[in-house]
CSV table of C-alpha atoms and ligand atoms in Angstrom, one decimal:
chain,number,residue,atom,x,y,z
A,291,UNK,CA,-8.7,5.3,8.8
A,292,UNK,CA,-8.0,1.6,9.1
A,293,UNK,CA,-9.4,-0.1,6.0
A,294,UNK,CA,-12.0,-2.8,6.4
A,295,UNK,CA,-15.5,-3.6,5.1
A,296,UNK,CA,-18.5,-4.5,7.0
A,297,UNK,CA,-20.6,-6.7,4.6
A,298,UNK,CA,-24.3,-7.2,5.1
A,299,UNK,CA,-25.5,-10.5,3.8
A,300,UNK,CA,-29.0,-11.2,2.2
A,301,UNK,CA,-31.2,-13.2,4.5
A,302,UNK,CA,-33.6,-15.9,3.3
A,303,UNK,CA,-36.1,-16.2,6.0
A,304,UNK,CA,-39.7,-16.9,6.9
A,305,UNK,CA,-41.6,-17.6,10.1
A,306,UNK,CA,-39.6,-20.8,10.7
A,307,UNK,CA,-36.2,-19.0,10.8
A,308,UNK,CA,-33.5,-17.4,8.8
A,309,UNK,CA,-30.7,-18.6,6.4
A,310,UNK,CA,-27.7,-16.8,5.0
A,311,UNK,CA,-25.9,-18.4,2.0
A,312,UNK,CA,-22.3,-17.2,1.1
A,313,UNK,CA,-21.0,-17.8,-2.4
A,314,UNK,CA,-18.3,-16.1,-4.4
A,315,UNK,CA,-19.9,-13.4,-6.5
A,316,UNK,CA,-21.8,-10.3,-5.8
A,317,UNK,CA,-22.3,-11.0,-2.1
A,318,UNK,CA,-18.8,-12.4,-1.3
A,319,UNK,CA,-15.4,-10.9,-2.2
A,320,UNK,CA,-13.1,-14.0,-2.8
A,321,UNK,CA,-13.0,-17.8,-3.4
A,322,UNK,CA,-13.4,-19.5,0.0
A,323,UNK,CA,-10.6,-22.0,0.5
A,324,UNK,CA,-11.0,-22.6,4.3
A,325,UNK,CA,-13.6,-22.2,7.0
A,326,UNK,CA,-12.9,-22.4,10.8
A,327,UNK,CA,-14.8,-21.4,13.9
A,328,UNK,CA,-13.9,-20.4,17.4
A,329,UNK,CA,-16.1,-20.8,20.5
A,330,UNK,CA,-15.9,-21.3,24.3
A,331,UNK,CA,-13.6,-18.4,24.7
A,332,UNK,CA,-13.2,-16.6,28.1
A,333,UNK,CA,-14.7,-13.1,28.1
A,334,UNK,CA,-11.3,-11.4,28.6
A,335,UNK,CA,-9.1,-13.6,26.5
A,336,UNK,CA,-7.3,-11.8,23.7
A,337,UNK,CA,-6.9,-13.9,20.6
A,338,UNK,CA,-5.2,-13.0,17.3
A,339,UNK,CA,-2.3,-10.7,18.0
A,340,UNK,CA,-1.0,-11.1,14.4
A,341,UNK,CA,-1.3,-9.9,10.8
A,342,UNK,CA,-1.3,-11.8,7.6
A,343,UNK,CA,1.0,-11.1,4.6
A,344,UNK,CA,-1.5,-12.4,1.9
A,345,UNK,CA,-4.6,-13.8,3.5
A,346,UNK,CA,-8.0,-12.1,3.3
A,347,UNK,CA,-10.8,-13.2,5.7
A,348,UNK,CA,-14.5,-12.5,6.3
A,349,UNK,CA,-15.4,-12.9,10.0
A,350,UNK,CA,-18.9,-13.6,11.1
A,351,UNK,CA,-20.1,-13.7,14.7
A,352,UNK,CA,-22.8,-16.3,14.1
A,353,UNK,CA,-23.8,-16.2,17.7
A,354,UNK,CA,-23.2,-13.7,20.5
A,355,UNK,CA,-20.7,-10.9,20.2
A,356,UNK,CA,-17.1,-9.9,20.4
A,357,UNK,CA,-14.8,-7.0,19.6
A,358,UNK,CA,-12.2,-7.0,16.8
A,359,UNK,CA,-9.4,-4.5,17.2
A,360,UNK,CA,-7.8,-3.6,13.8
A,361,UNK,CA,-4.4,-1.9,13.4
A,362,UNK,CA,-2.8,-0.8,10.1
A,363,UNK,CA,0.5,0.3,11.8
A,364,UNK,CA,-0.7,3.9,12.1
A,365,UNK,CA,-4.2,3.7,13.7
A,366,UNK,CA,-6.3,1.3,15.7
A,367,UNK,CA,-10.1,0.9,15.5
A,368,UNK,CA,-12.5,-1.5,17.2
A,369,UNK,CA,-15.4,-3.2,15.4
A,370,UNK,CA,-18.1,-4.8,17.5
A,371,UNK,CA,-19.6,-7.9,15.9
A,372,UNK,CA,-22.9,-9.1,17.1
A,373,UNK,CA,-24.9,-10.3,14.0
A,374,UNK,CA,-24.9,-13.4,11.8
A,375,UNK,CA,-25.9,-11.2,9.0
A,376,UNK,CA,-22.7,-9.1,9.0
A,377,UNK,CA,-19.2,-10.1,7.9
A,378,UNK,CA,-16.1,-8.2,8.7
A,379,UNK,CA,-13.8,-8.3,5.6
A,380,UNK,CA,-10.1,-7.9,6.6
A,381,UNK,CA,-7.5,-7.7,3.9
A,382,UNK,CA,-3.8,-8.4,4.3
A,383,UNK,CA,-1.4,-6.5,6.5
A,384,UNK,CA,-3.8,-5.6,9.2
A,385,UNK,CA,-2.9,-6.5,12.8
A,386,UNK,CA,-5.9,-7.9,14.6
A,387,UNK,CA,-6.8,-8.8,18.2
A,388,UNK,CA,-10.2,-10.0,19.3
A,389,UNK,CA,-11.7,-10.0,22.8
A,390,UNK,CA,-14.7,-9.2,24.9
A,391,UNK,CA,-16.4,-12.5,24.1
A,392,UNK,CA,-20.0,-13.1,25.2
A,393,UNK,CA,-20.5,-16.6,26.7
A,394,UNK,CA,-22.4,-17.7,23.6
A,395,UNK,CA,-20.0,-16.2,21.1
A,396,UNK,CA,-19.2,-18.3,18.0
A,397,UNK,CA,-16.9,-16.7,15.5
A,398,UNK,CA,-16.9,-18.2,12.0
A,399,UNK,CA,-14.1,-17.3,9.6
A,400,UNK,CA,-14.1,-17.7,5.9
A,401,UNK,CA,-10.5,-17.5,4.5
A,402,UNK,CA,-9.1,-16.9,1.0
A,403,UNK,CA,-6.2,-19.3,1.5
A,404,UNK,CA,-5.3,-22.6,3.1
A,405,UNK,CA,-3.6,-22.5,6.5
A,406,UNK,CA,0.0,-21.4,6.2
A,407,UNK,CA,2.0,-20.5,9.2
A,408,UNK,CA,4.5,-18.6,7.1
A,409,UNK,CA,1.8,-16.1,6.1
A,410,UNK,CA,1.5,-15.0,9.8
A,411,UNK,CA,3.3,-12.0,11.3
A,412,UNK,CA,3.1,-12.8,15.0
A,413,UNK,CA,5.5,-10.1,16.2
A,414,UNK,CA,4.2,-6.5,16.4
A,415,UNK,CA,7.6,-4.8,15.7
A,416,UNK,CA,8.1,-7.1,12.6
A,417,UNK,CA,4.5,-6.1,11.5
A,418,UNK,CA,5.4,-2.4,11.8
A,419,UNK,CA,8.6,-2.9,9.8
A,420,UNK,CA,6.8,-4.9,7.1
A,421,UNK,CA,3.9,-2.5,6.6
A,422,UNK,CA,6.2,0.5,6.4
A,423,UNK,CA,8.2,-1.3,3.7
A,424,UNK,CA,5.0,-2.4,1.8
A,425,UNK,CA,3.8,1.2,1.8
A,426,UNK,CA,7.1,2.6,0.6
A,427,UNK,CA,7.2,0.0,-2.3
A,428,UNK,CA,3.6,0.8,-3.4
A,429,UNK,CA,4.3,4.5,-3.7
B,676,LIG,C1,-7.2,-15.0,12.5
B,676,LIG,C2,-8.1,-15.0,13.6
B,676,LIG,C3,-9.4,-14.3,13.4
B,676,LIG,C4,-4.8,-24.6,12.3
B,676,LIG,O1,-4.2,-25.7,12.5
B,676,LIG,N1,-5.5,-24.3,11.2
B,676,LIG,C5,-6.2,-23.2,11.0
B,676,LIG,O2,-6.8,-23.0,9.9
B,676,LIG,C6,-6.1,-22.2,12.0
B,676,LIG,C7,-6.9,-20.9,11.8
B,676,LIG,C8,-5.4,-22.4,13.2
B,676,LIG,N2,-4.8,-23.6,13.3
B,676,LIG,C9,-4.1,-23.9,14.6
B,676,LIG,C10,-2.8,-23.0,14.8
B,676,LIG,C11,-2.8,-22.9,16.3
B,676,LIG,O3,-2.1,-24.1,16.8
B,676,LIG,O4,-5.0,-23.6,15.7
B,676,LIG,C12,-4.3,-23.0,16.8
B,676,LIG,C13,-4.9,-21.7,17.2
B,676,LIG,O5,-4.6,-20.8,16.1
B,676,LIG,P1,-4.3,-19.2,16.4
B,676,LIG,O6,-3.6,-19.1,17.7
B,676,LIG,O7,-3.7,-18.6,15.2
B,676,LIG,O8,-5.9,-18.7,16.6
B,676,LIG,P2,-6.4,-17.2,16.8
B,676,LIG,O9,-7.8,-17.3,17.2
B,676,LIG,O10,-5.5,-16.4,17.5
B,676,LIG,O11,-6.4,-16.6,15.2
B,676,LIG,C14,-7.3,-17.2,14.3
B,676,LIG,C15,-6.5,-17.4,12.9
B,676,LIG,O12,-5.3,-18.1,13.1
B,676,LIG,C16,-6.2,-16.0,12.3
B,676,LIG,O13,-5.8,-16.2,11.0
B,676,LIG,O14,-7.2,-14.0,11.7
B,676,LIG,O15,-8.4,-16.4,14.1
């Protein structure tokens, strides 16, 4: 099974609308160092196609929907995101691709580290080699 968590955030709402607050602590798994968001993506575009050596992220589809394909080097699974109340927590060494964007899709990402291109593994064969080495070392 590919490891990931689907977090459900507490909602503060009343008849005027809803609000989710994300702070490190019980409801959130790490200190947030960076936030970015992605929108205006063509339905069939495929983004991502990389893994991270260290970075952890929580991914929230604040509007619309999209699919995240997660790959740990052995298996692949698809997670459909369509709620601003849910966050997909991905740790390091998971290859991700995301696609099937609805026209109103806005993906907000909360990241544990500042942007660092050297943390990216953008070549799939390099990813497979690195995850098999990491697994051997952690035995
Ligand atoms: C991830 C998925 C979910 C920056 O300058 N700063 C940033 O913080 C980020 C995230 C990107 N960039 C630049 C780098 C590229 O020139 O923005 C451009 C597009 O980035 P990228 O092709 O990596 O975008 P995605 O949508 O394929 O991937 C992004 C994140 O990079 C990645 O960490 O997990 O969203």
